Short mmCIF file of C-alpha atoms in Angstrom, two decimals:
data_model
loop_
_atom_site.label_atom_id
_atom_site.label_comp_id
_atom_site.label_asym_id
_atom_site.label_seq_id
_atom_site.Cartn_x
_atom_site.Cartn_y
_atom_site.Cartn_z
CA MET A 218 -11.83 -5.15 -18.24
CA VAL A 219 -9.09 -8.11 -17.39
CA ASN A 220 -10.80 -11.69 -17.45
CA VAL A 221 -10.53 -12.89 -14.03
CA ASP A 222 -9.88 -17.17 -13.20
CA LYS A 223 -9.78 -17.07 -9.52
CA THR A 224 -10.59 -14.22 -6.89
CA LEU A 225 -9.20 -14.09 -3.34
CA ASP A 226 -10.64 -12.20 -0.88
CA CYS A 227 -8.31 -10.72 1.77
CA ARG A 228 -10.51 -7.85 3.24
CA GLY A 229 -10.03 -7.46 6.70
CA LEU A 230 -6.11 -9.08 6.78
CA LEU A 231 -3.50 -7.10 7.85
CA CYS A 232 0.24 -7.23 6.63
CA PRO A 233 1.90 -9.61 5.60
CA MET A 234 -1.41 -12.16 5.40
CA PRO A 235 -2.43 -10.75 2.10
CA ILE A 236 0.72 -11.41 0.23
CA LEU A 237 1.46 -14.72 1.96
CA LYS A 238 -2.24 -15.92 0.82
CA THR A 239 -1.66 -14.48 -2.87
CA ASN A 240 1.72 -16.14 -3.31
CA SER A 241 0.05 -19.62 -1.98
CA VAL A 242 -2.87 -19.17 -4.01
CA ILE A 243 -0.55 -18.20 -7.22
CA LYS A 244 1.26 -21.38 -6.81
CA LYS A 245 -1.70 -23.71 -7.74
CA MET A 246 -2.26 -21.68 -10.77
CA LYS A 247 -2.05 -22.22 -14.41
CA ILE A 248 0.53 -20.13 -16.11
CA GLY A 249 -1.11 -16.93 -18.00
CA GLN A 250 -4.53 -17.42 -15.85
CA VAL A 251 -5.18 -13.89 -13.95
CA LEU A 252 -5.94 -13.72 -10.11
CA GLU A 253 -8.20 -10.69 -8.41
CA MET A 254 -7.08 -10.04 -5.14
CA VAL A 255 -8.95 -7.48 -2.91
CA ALA A 256 -8.05 -6.05 0.02
CA THR A 257 -8.44 -3.10 2.68
CA ASP A 258 -4.97 -2.42 4.48
CA PRO A 259 -3.82 0.71 2.54
CA GLY A 260 -0.27 -0.54 3.02
CA SER A 261 -1.17 -3.50 0.28
CA LYS A 262 -0.45 -1.01 -2.56
CA ALA A 263 3.50 -1.14 -1.70
CA ASP A 264 3.39 -4.80 -0.96
CA MET A 265 1.71 -6.08 -4.22
CA LYS A 266 3.90 -3.96 -6.21
CA ALA A 267 7.25 -5.41 -4.33
CA TRP A 268 5.92 -8.70 -4.54
CA THR A 269 5.13 -8.94 -8.33
CA LYS A 270 8.75 -7.37 -8.64
CA ARG A 271 10.54 -9.83 -6.87
CA THR A 272 8.76 -13.02 -8.23
CA LYS A 273 8.59 -11.93 -11.23
CA GLN A 274 4.72 -12.45 -11.38
CA GLU A 275 2.72 -9.70 -13.61
CA LEU A 276 0.79 -6.99 -12.26
CA LEU A 277 -1.69 -6.00 -15.05
CA GLU A 278 -3.87 -3.63 -12.82
CA MET A 279 -4.45 -2.02 -9.58
CA GLU A 280 -7.36 -0.03 -8.39
CA GLU A 281 -8.73 1.34 -5.17
CA VAL A 282 -12.48 2.08 -5.03
CA SER A 283 -13.12 4.22 -1.38
CA GLY A 284 -10.87 1.84 0.58
CA LEU A 285 -11.11 -1.38 -1.13
CA PHE A 286 -7.87 -1.87 -3.37
CA LYS A 287 -8.59 -4.61 -5.94
CA PHE A 288 -5.17 -6.07 -7.82
CA TYR A 289 -5.39 -8.09 -11.00
CA VAL A 290 -1.79 -10.24 -11.09
CA ARG A 291 -1.23 -12.85 -14.40
CA LYS A 292 0.75 -15.79 -13.37
CA THR A 293 3.91 -15.73 -15.48
CA LYS A 294 6.15 -18.41 -14.36
CA MET B 282 -7.35 39.85 -13.36
CA SER B 283 -3.54 38.93 -13.15
CA GLU B 284 -4.30 38.87 -9.28
CA LEU B 285 -6.98 36.32 -9.88
CA GLY B 286 -5.03 34.11 -12.01
CA ASN B 287 -2.07 34.10 -9.38
CA SER B 288 -4.48 32.55 -6.36
CA ALA B 289 -5.58 30.60 -8.92
CA THR B 290 -2.02 29.09 -9.61
CA LEU B 291 -1.26 29.31 -5.88
CA ALA B 292 -4.14 27.19 -5.39
CA GLY B 293 -3.52 24.82 -7.99
CA SER B 294 0.47 24.64 -6.50
CA LEU B 295 -0.89 24.10 -3.06
CA ARG B 296 -3.32 21.26 -4.42
CA GLU B 297 -0.22 19.37 -6.08
CA GLU B 298 1.81 19.87 -2.87
CA TYR B 299 -1.00 18.29 -0.98
CA ARG B 300 -1.51 15.63 -3.27
CA LYS B 301 2.29 14.73 -2.80
CA LEU B 302 2.23 14.55 0.92
CA PHE B 303 -1.08 13.04 1.10
CA GLY B 304 -2.38 11.39 -1.58
CA GLU B 305 1.08 9.43 -2.09
CA HIS B 306 2.86 7.30 0.50
CA TRP B 307 6.61 8.98 1.00
CA PRO B 308 9.49 6.69 0.02
CA PRO B 309 10.62 4.70 3.60
CA TRP B 310 14.19 6.50 3.16
CA VAL B 311 12.62 9.64 3.72
CA GLY B 312 10.83 8.51 6.59
CA GLY B 313 14.14 7.25 7.71
CA VAL B 314 15.92 10.46 7.60
CA LEU B 315 12.98 12.11 9.49
CA LEU B 316 12.82 9.70 12.13
CA GLY B 317 16.13 9.61 12.81
CA LEU B 318 16.46 13.27 13.25
CA ILE B 319 13.45 13.27 15.19
CA ASN B 320 15.04 10.69 17.65
CA VAL B 321 18.14 13.23 17.85
CA PHE B 322 15.60 16.06 18.76
CA LEU B 323 13.89 13.93 21.06
CA PHE B 324 17.27 12.90 23.07
CA ILE B 325 18.48 16.47 23.27
CA TYR B 326 14.94 17.25 24.16
CA ALA B 327 14.11 15.06 27.12
CA GLN B 328 14.97 11.41 26.27
CA PRO B 329 15.59 8.75 23.51
CA TRP B 330 12.21 7.21 21.78
CA THR B 331 10.94 4.47 23.09
CA SER B 332 7.61 3.01 23.18
CA LEU B 333 7.47 0.93 26.42
CA ASP B 334 8.08 3.48 28.98
CA GLY B 335 4.48 5.06 28.06
CA VAL B 336 3.14 1.61 27.88
CA LEU B 337 4.25 0.77 31.30
CA ASN B 338 2.68 3.77 32.32
CA TRP B 339 -0.67 2.89 30.88
CA GLY B 340 -0.70 -0.38 31.98
CA ASP B 341 0.57 0.27 35.65
CA TRP B 342 -2.40 3.12 35.86
CA PHE B 343 -4.90 0.06 34.10
CA PHE B 344 -3.76 -2.08 36.84
CA ARG B 345 -4.35 0.41 39.57
CA LEU B 346 -7.50 1.35 38.30
CA VAL B 347 -8.88 -2.26 38.84
CA GLY B 348 -7.49 -2.68 42.11
CA LEU B 349 -4.82 -5.29 41.61
CA TYR B 350 -1.88 -2.81 42.34
CA GLY B 351 -1.74 -0.44 45.44
CA GLY B 352 0.75 1.74 46.71
CA GLN B 353 1.63 5.08 45.38
CA ALA B 354 -0.07 6.27 42.18
CA PRO B 355 2.18 6.52 38.98
CA LEU B 356 3.24 9.82 37.16
CA SER B 357 0.00 11.21 35.14
CA PRO B 358 -0.14 9.86 31.67
CA LEU B 359 -0.53 13.31 30.46
CA LEU B 360 2.86 14.58 32.56
CA ARG B 361 5.25 11.32 31.61
CA THR B 362 7.33 11.85 28.83
CA GLY B 363 7.28 8.34 26.93
CA SER B 364 3.33 8.49 27.85
CA ILE B 365 3.10 11.58 25.80
CA ILE B 366 5.31 10.84 23.09
CA ASN B 367 3.20 7.50 22.69
CA LEU B 368 0.15 9.62 22.48
CA GLY B 369 1.39 12.18 19.94
CA LEU B 370 2.38 9.37 17.62
CA LEU B 371 -1.15 8.26 17.82
CA PHE B 372 -2.74 11.54 17.65
CA GLY B 373 -0.40 12.26 14.33
CA ALA B 374 -1.04 9.22 12.90
CA ILE B 375 -4.95 9.64 12.97
CA ALA B 376 -4.53 13.43 11.63
CA ALA B 377 -2.18 12.10 8.64
CA ALA B 378 -4.33 9.22 8.02
CA LEU B 379 -7.29 11.60 7.77
CA LEU B 380 -5.68 14.01 5.86
CA ALA B 381 -4.81 11.28 3.51
CA ARG B 382 -8.52 10.05 3.60
CA GLU B 383 -7.12 6.96 4.85
CA PHE B 384 -8.95 6.50 8.17
CA ALA B 385 -11.22 3.94 8.28
CA VAL B 386 -12.05 1.59 11.55
CA ARG B 387 -11.10 -1.93 9.84
CA MET B 388 -12.35 -4.65 11.23
CA ALA B 389 -10.34 -8.23 10.78
CA PRO B 390 -11.73 -11.73 11.21
CA LEU B 391 -11.68 -13.14 14.93
CA ARG B 392 -8.46 -15.47 14.33
CA GLU B 393 -6.57 -12.21 13.06
CA LEU B 394 -8.00 -10.37 16.63
CA VAL B 395 -6.62 -13.12 18.38
CA LYS B 396 -3.18 -13.13 16.98
CA GLY B 397 -2.92 -9.22 17.73
CA PHE B 398 -3.70 -10.29 21.21
CA ILE B 399 -1.03 -12.83 21.78
CA GLY B 400 1.28 -10.84 19.38
CA GLY B 401 0.92 -7.83 21.68
CA VAL B 402 1.44 -10.19 24.83
CA LEU B 403 4.61 -11.70 23.68
CA MET B 404 5.67 -8.04 22.68
CA GLY B 405 5.33 -6.83 25.76
CA VAL B 406 7.46 -9.61 27.87
CA GLY B 407 9.83 -9.29 25.24
CA ALA B 408 9.77 -5.56 25.85
CA THR B 409 10.25 -5.88 29.49
CA LEU B 410 13.22 -8.23 29.12
CA ALA B 411 15.43 -6.19 26.71
CA ARG B 412 14.10 -2.69 28.71
CA GLY B 413 12.58 -1.45 25.49
CA CYS B 414 10.76 -2.51 22.60
CA ASN B 415 12.18 -2.40 18.87
CA ILE B 416 12.23 1.29 19.28
CA GLY B 417 14.20 1.77 22.52
CA GLY B 418 15.91 -1.46 22.71
CA PHE B 419 17.30 -1.86 19.20
CA PHE B 420 16.75 1.57 17.23
CA SER B 421 17.84 4.21 20.23
CA SER B 422 19.71 1.56 21.90
CA ILE B 423 22.24 1.19 19.00
CA SER B 424 21.77 5.04 18.62
CA ALA B 425 22.95 5.57 22.39
CA LEU B 426 25.94 3.30 21.44
CA SER B 427 24.93 0.59 23.79
CA LEU B 428 26.05 -3.13 23.08
CA SER B 429 22.64 -3.94 24.02
CA GLY B 430 20.75 -3.03 20.71
CA PHE B 431 23.15 -5.36 18.46
CA ALA B 432 22.27 -8.19 20.95
CA MET B 433 18.36 -7.25 20.44
CA MET B 434 18.76 -6.93 16.71
CA LEU B 435 20.09 -10.75 16.59
CA GLY B 436 16.62 -11.54 18.60
CA LEU B 437 14.63 -9.39 16.62
CA GLY B 438 16.08 -11.10 13.59
CA ILE B 439 15.73 -14.84 14.49
CA GLY B 440 12.41 -13.82 16.03
CA ALA B 441 10.79 -12.40 13.25
CA TYR B 442 11.81 -15.56 10.92
CA LEU B 443 9.94 -17.70 13.39
CA GLY B 444 6.95 -15.61 13.47
CA LEU B 445 7.12 -15.74 9.83
CA ARG B 446 7.27 -19.89 9.40
CA TYR B 447 4.17 -19.80 11.76
CA LEU B 448 2.31 -17.39 9.59
CA LEU B 449 3.43 -19.90 6.59
CA TRP B 450 2.36 -22.49 7.96
CA GLU B 451 -1.06 -20.95 8.99
CA VAL B 452 -1.27 -19.75 5.17
CA GLU B 453 -0.54 -23.50 3.87
CA ARG B 454 -2.78 -24.78 6.53
CA GLY B 455 -5.76 -22.67 4.89
CA VAL B 456 -6.85 -21.20 8.33
CA ALA B 457 -6.23 -17.83 7.85
CA GLN B 458 -8.99 -16.87 6.25
CA SER B 459 -11.06 -13.46 5.34
CA ASP B 460 -14.56 -13.73 6.61
CA GLY B 461 -15.74 -10.37 4.50
CA SER B 462 -16.64 -8.74 7.57
CA VAL B 463 -15.60 -5.73 6.07
CA PRO B 464 -18.60 -4.25 4.21
CA ALA B 465 -17.49 -3.73 0.14
CA THR B 466 -17.69 -0.81 -1.36
CA GLY B 467 -20.05 2.55 -2.35
CA ASN B 468 -22.59 3.21 0.15
CA GLU B 469 -24.33 6.49 0.97
CA GLY B 470 -22.00 8.26 3.17
CA GLU B 471 -19.29 7.43 1.49
CA SER B 472 -18.76 10.26 -0.59
CA THR B 473 -18.96 13.03 2.11
CA TRP B 474 -17.10 10.75 4.33
CA ARG B 475 -14.38 11.27 2.20
CA ALA B 476 -15.21 14.79 1.57
CA ILE B 477 -14.73 15.82 5.28
CA GLN B 478 -11.72 13.44 6.31
CA PRO B 479 -9.34 15.97 5.46
CA PHE B 480 -11.09 18.48 7.54
CA LEU B 481 -11.49 16.29 10.27
CA GLY B 482 -7.58 15.84 9.93
CA ILE B 483 -6.73 19.70 10.24
CA VAL B 484 -8.79 19.72 13.37
CA PHE B 485 -6.48 17.00 14.85
CA ILE B 486 -3.64 18.82 13.74
CA LEU B 487 -5.12 22.05 15.36
CA LEU B 488 -5.93 19.93 18.84
CA ALA B 489 -2.28 18.77 18.95
CA LEU B 490 -1.05 22.44 18.74
CA ALA B 491 -3.78 23.65 21.35
CA GLY B 492 -2.82 20.84 23.48
CA ALA B 493 1.13 22.00 23.70
CA PHE B 494 -0.19 25.63 24.10
CA ILE B 495 -2.38 24.23 27.24
CA TYR B 496 0.85 22.30 28.76
CA ASP B 497 2.79 26.04 28.43
CA GLY B 498 -0.21 27.95 29.73
CA VAL B 499 0.08 25.70 32.67
CA GLY B 500 3.75 25.43 33.10
CA TYR B 501 5.07 22.64 31.25
CA ALA B 502 6.05 24.20 28.43
CA GLN B 503 8.82 21.34 27.65
CA ARG B 504 6.15 18.44 27.90
CA GLY B 505 4.14 20.91 25.37
CA GLY B 506 7.46 20.37 22.81
CA ILE B 507 7.54 16.66 23.35
CA LEU B 508 3.66 16.28 22.61
CA LEU B 509 4.44 18.00 18.89
CA LEU B 510 7.66 15.79 18.41
CA GLY B 511 5.22 12.77 19.01
CA VAL B 512 2.74 14.27 16.59
CA THR B 513 5.59 14.58 14.07
CA LEU B 514 6.54 10.82 14.61
CA GLY B 515 2.77 9.79 13.90
CA ILE B 516 2.56 11.86 10.72
CA VAL B 517 6.28 10.63 9.29
CA ASN B 518 5.29 6.95 10.16
CA GLN B 519 1.90 7.29 8.83
CA ARG B 520 2.99 8.73 5.51
CA SER B 521 5.94 6.46 4.58
CA ARG B 522 5.04 3.46 6.32
CA LEU B 523 8.31 2.92 7.65
CA CYS B 524 7.83 -0.55 9.12
CA PHE B 525 10.43 -2.17 11.14
CA VAL B 526 8.48 -5.35 11.03
CA GLN B 527 8.85 -5.71 7.41
CA ALA B 528 12.32 -4.35 7.41
CA PHE B 529 13.27 -7.77 9.47
CA ARG B 530 10.63 -10.06 8.04
CA GLU B 531 10.98 -9.15 4.45
CA PRO B 532 14.36 -10.29 3.67
CA PHE B 533 13.04 -14.02 4.76
CA MET B 534 9.74 -13.68 2.83
CA THR B 535 10.02 -11.56 -0.57
CA GLY B 536 13.14 -10.50 -0.32
CA ASP B 537 12.68 -6.85 -0.92
CA SER B 538 14.99 -4.77 1.23
CA VAL B 539 13.30 -1.38 1.00
CA MET B 540 12.26 -1.12 4.41
CA THR B 541 15.08 -2.43 5.79
CA LYS B 542 17.33 0.23 3.80
CA GLY B 543 14.92 3.05 5.47
CA VAL B 544 15.80 1.63 9.23
CA ILE B 545 19.34 1.72 8.15
CA VAL B 546 19.15 5.32 7.29
CA ALA B 547 17.17 6.08 10.43
CA LEU B 548 20.01 4.42 12.15
CA VAL B 549 22.89 6.19 10.68
CA VAL B 550 21.05 9.67 11.14
CA SER B 551 20.37 8.84 14.55
CA VAL B 552 23.98 7.39 15.72
CA ILE B 553 25.80 10.62 14.26
CA GLY B 554 23.49 12.67 16.14
CA PHE B 555 23.49 10.57 19.69
CA ALA B 556 27.14 10.38 19.11
CA ILE B 557 27.89 14.04 18.41
CA LEU B 558 25.49 14.85 21.43
CA LYS B 559 27.22 11.94 23.80
CA TRP B 560 30.79 13.06 22.75
CA THR B 561 30.45 16.49 23.25
CA ILE B 562 28.42 16.66 26.82
CA MET B 563 30.09 14.51 29.22
CA GLU B 564 27.22 14.19 31.54
CA ARG B 565 24.81 12.47 29.14
CA ALA B 566 27.44 10.00 27.54
CA GLU B 567 25.95 6.98 29.05
CA GLU B 568 22.40 7.59 29.31
CA PHE B 569 19.92 4.87 28.22
CA VAL B 570 22.86 2.07 28.33
CA ARG B 571 20.88 -0.51 29.48
CA PRO B 572 21.92 -3.40 31.80
CA THR B 573 20.34 -6.05 29.27
CA PHE B 574 23.78 -7.39 27.47
CA TRP B 575 23.03 -10.14 26.35
CA GLN B 576 20.52 -12.29 27.80
CA GLY B 577 17.56 -9.57 28.28
CA SER B 578 18.24 -8.28 25.06
CA LEU B 579 18.87 -11.19 22.92
CA ILE B 580 15.78 -13.20 24.51
CA GLY B 581 13.46 -10.29 24.68
CA GLY B 582 14.42 -9.69 21.26
CA LEU B 583 13.19 -12.91 20.22
CA VAL B 584 9.93 -13.23 21.86
CA PHE B 585 9.12 -9.64 20.71
CA GLY B 586 10.25 -10.21 17.20
CA ILE B 587 7.97 -13.50 17.01
CA GLY B 588 5.44 -11.00 18.73
CA MET B 589 5.69 -8.03 16.34
CA VAL B 590 5.13 -10.38 13.49
CA MET B 591 1.95 -11.65 14.74
CA ALA B 592 0.88 -8.82 15.84
CA GLY B 593 1.46 -6.96 12.32
CA GLY B 594 2.91 -3.92 14.30
CA CYS B 595 5.93 -3.33 16.01
CA GLY B 596 6.16 -0.83 19.57
CA ALA B 597 5.76 2.31 17.01
CA GLY B 598 3.69 0.50 14.38
CA THR B 599 0.91 -1.43 16.89
CA ILE B 600 0.53 2.62 17.80
CA TRP B 601 0.50 4.15 14.41
CA ARG B 602 -1.79 1.43 12.68
CA ALA B 603 -4.11 1.82 15.42
CA GLY B 604 -4.23 5.45 14.64
CA GLU B 605 -5.43 4.16 11.14
CA GLY B 606 -7.94 2.64 12.51
CA HIS B 607 -7.15 -0.99 12.47
CA VAL B 608 -9.54 -2.89 15.11
CA LYS B 609 -6.47 -5.85 14.88
CA LEU B 610 -3.85 -3.06 16.37
CA TRP B 611 -5.99 -1.76 19.24
CA ILE B 612 -6.13 -5.10 20.33
CA ALA B 613 -2.63 -5.85 19.85
CA LEU B 614 -1.98 -2.72 21.90
CA PHE B 615 -4.01 -3.55 24.75
CA GLY B 616 -2.22 -6.99 25.19
CA TYR B 617 1.41 -5.26 24.95
CA ILE B 618 0.25 -2.55 27.51
CA LEU B 619 -1.25 -5.57 29.90
CA SER B 620 1.28 -7.69 30.04
CA ALA B 621 4.40 -5.31 29.57
CA SER B 622 3.60 -4.06 33.13
CA LEU B 623 2.69 -7.40 34.20
CA PHE B 624 5.44 -8.88 33.15
CA ARG B 625 7.65 -6.09 34.87
CA ALA B 626 6.08 -6.63 37.99
CA PHE B 627 6.96 -10.27 38.03
CA LEU B 628 10.49 -9.64 37.08
CA GLN B 629 10.80 -7.35 39.84
CA SER B 630 9.53 -9.61 42.63
CA SER B 631 11.58 -12.48 40.94
CA GLY B 632 14.76 -11.48 41.74
CA LEU B 633 15.73 -12.16 38.08
CA ILE B 634 16.68 -8.76 36.97
CA PRO B 635 20.16 -8.88 37.73
CA LYS B 636 20.80 -11.99 35.41
CA LEU B 637 19.21 -10.35 32.32
CA GLY B 638 22.86 -8.78 31.77
CA LYS B 639 25.48 -5.93 31.72
CA ALA B 640 25.41 -2.43 30.80
CA ILE B 641 28.08 -2.12 27.92
CA PHE B 642 28.78 1.52 26.86
CA LEU B 643 30.56 0.72 23.54
CA PRO B 644 33.30 3.88 23.33
CA GLU B 645 34.20 2.39 27.32
CA VAL B 646 35.19 -0.62 25.84
CA LEU B 647 36.48 0.35 22.09
CA GLY B 648 37.21 4.32 22.51
CA TRP B 649 34.93 6.42 20.32
CA GLU B 650 36.64 6.45 17.10
CA PHE B 651 36.79 2.56 16.81
CA THR B 652 32.79 2.25 17.94
CA LEU B 653 31.51 4.43 15.38
CA ILE B 654 33.83 2.39 12.71
CA VAL B 655 32.22 -0.90 14.34
CA VAL B 656 28.70 0.81 14.31
CA PHE B 657 28.83 1.68 10.68
CA GLY B 658 30.92 -1.08 9.82
CA VAL B 659 27.68 -3.28 11.08
CA LEU B 660 24.91 -1.12 9.49
CA LEU B 661 26.83 -1.77 6.22
CA LEU B 662 27.29 -5.43 6.43
CA TRP B 663 23.18 -5.30 7.26
CA TYR B 664 22.65 -3.54 3.74
CA LEU B 665 25.11 -5.42 1.95
CA ALA B 666 23.72 -8.80 2.88
CA VAL B 667 19.85 -7.66 2.42
CA THR B 668 21.16 -6.45 -1.18
CA TRP B 669 22.72 -9.58 -2.22
CA ASN B 670 19.73 -11.36 -0.43
CA GLU B 671 17.48 -9.28 -2.68
CA ALA B 672 19.18 -10.16 -5.79
CA THR B 673 19.82 -14.02 -5.15
CA GLY B 674 16.88 -15.15 -3.27
CA LYS B 675 19.11 -17.02 -0.76
CA PHE B 676 17.12 -16.45 1.96
CA THR B 677 13.57 -15.98 0.74
CA ALA B 678 10.58 -17.95 1.00
CA MET B 679 8.98 -17.03 -2.11
#
C-alpha cells in the first residue's frame, strides 16, 4: 500500500474538473509526496494517464472498486 | 469429450472478445473511423448526423405541451429523423454502458448541475446560430464541403479556450468542490447490480432491434434503419469515448492530442464518403450546405464552444453521457433542448436570419480537386499543430 500525503475527493465531478483540481493541488505539494485522487467519472482513467504523461508526474497505482476510481500520483517535479 | 473441450474454448474466446469490447475502452481513432463511416451511411440513407434537428423537435414539443406554442403540431419525435438518431444514440449508450458495467446514476454537486444547465443553454443558442451543433454545424458541414463548417471550427476553438479559462479560474478560486454526494463503495446490492448489468444491456439491444422491426411492420422501414444506425453511434461513442470537447479543449489544457486526432480521422473518413456521394449524385451535391457563413457559424461556434466545455459534453456527448447515467448531462440536455427551441423562435421573429451569412459550397468556388486539397490541407495543418503543441507544450495550461 502506498503512503498517502494528501487525498483529493473528486467524486461526482466530471471531465475535466478532476484533472484541473489534481493539477492545482499537486502544484502546492512537495516533490516526492503522494496524492490520492478519488473519482467516479469513467473518463478519468484515460484522462489521468494522459495528464501524468504530459506533466511528467508518476502514476503509481490506479484501482477501480465498483465504480470508484482511485489514483495514486507521486509528485516528481 | 473433445466436443466439450471445444465448447469450453469457444466460451473462453467469446469471454475474451467480450472483455476486449466491453472491458476496455476502444482507442479514439477506432471510434473516429467508425463514426465517420456511420455518418456516411446516415447521409446515404437519410441525412447527415446532427443533434440539433432532434433537439429542436423535442423542444418544440415541450413548449407545445406546456401551452407556449400554438399552431400546427410538429412531426412526432418517433418519426422525425433527427429525433430518431438522438433516441438511438441515447439507447445505444445506455446499452453499451450496461454491457461494460459502467452504468450508474451519478449525482453531481449543485454547482456542477447549474453549470450543466447554463452550458446547455449556451449550446442551444450557439447551435441555433450555426444551424447545427458541433456535429451538424462542424463535423457534418465540413464533410458536406460547406465553408460554414470551417467557420464553426474556428469558433469552437476560441469558445473551448475561453470556457477552459473560466474553469481554471473556478478551480484556482477553490469553488469547484465535490460535496461527497456520491456514495462510497461496497454496499449490499453492488455485486448483484454488477452481475445483472450485462444482461440488461442485452435486453436494451433486443429492445432496439424490436423497435426497428416495429417501424418496419408499420410501414416505416427506413426509420427502423435510422434507429439502428443511431444505436450504433451510441455504442461506438460510449466505448471509444471519442469526445469533441476534449478534441478542442485538450490542446489548451494538458496538450494531449489523442482526441483531436480521433476527430481528424473521423473527418477524413466522412469527407471521403460525402465527397464520393456528392460528386457522383448531382442532385445531392448541395445538400447540408447551410447559409451561415460566416457570422452564424463563427459566433454560434464560439457560444457553443463555451457551453460544451461548461456542460462537459458536446451535442452528441451530452446525449451519450446522459445515457451513462450522469445527472449533470441530463440537465445540460434539458437546457440545450429548451434554449434551442426558444432561441430559434426568437431568431425567426427577429428577422435576423438573413444576417447569419451565406451558403458557400466549396466545390462551386474552388472546383472539386482543389476543394479536397484545401480540406485535407486544413486537417493536416490541424494535425501538425496539435502534435507540435503536444511535444512543446506551447499552448498548454499545465
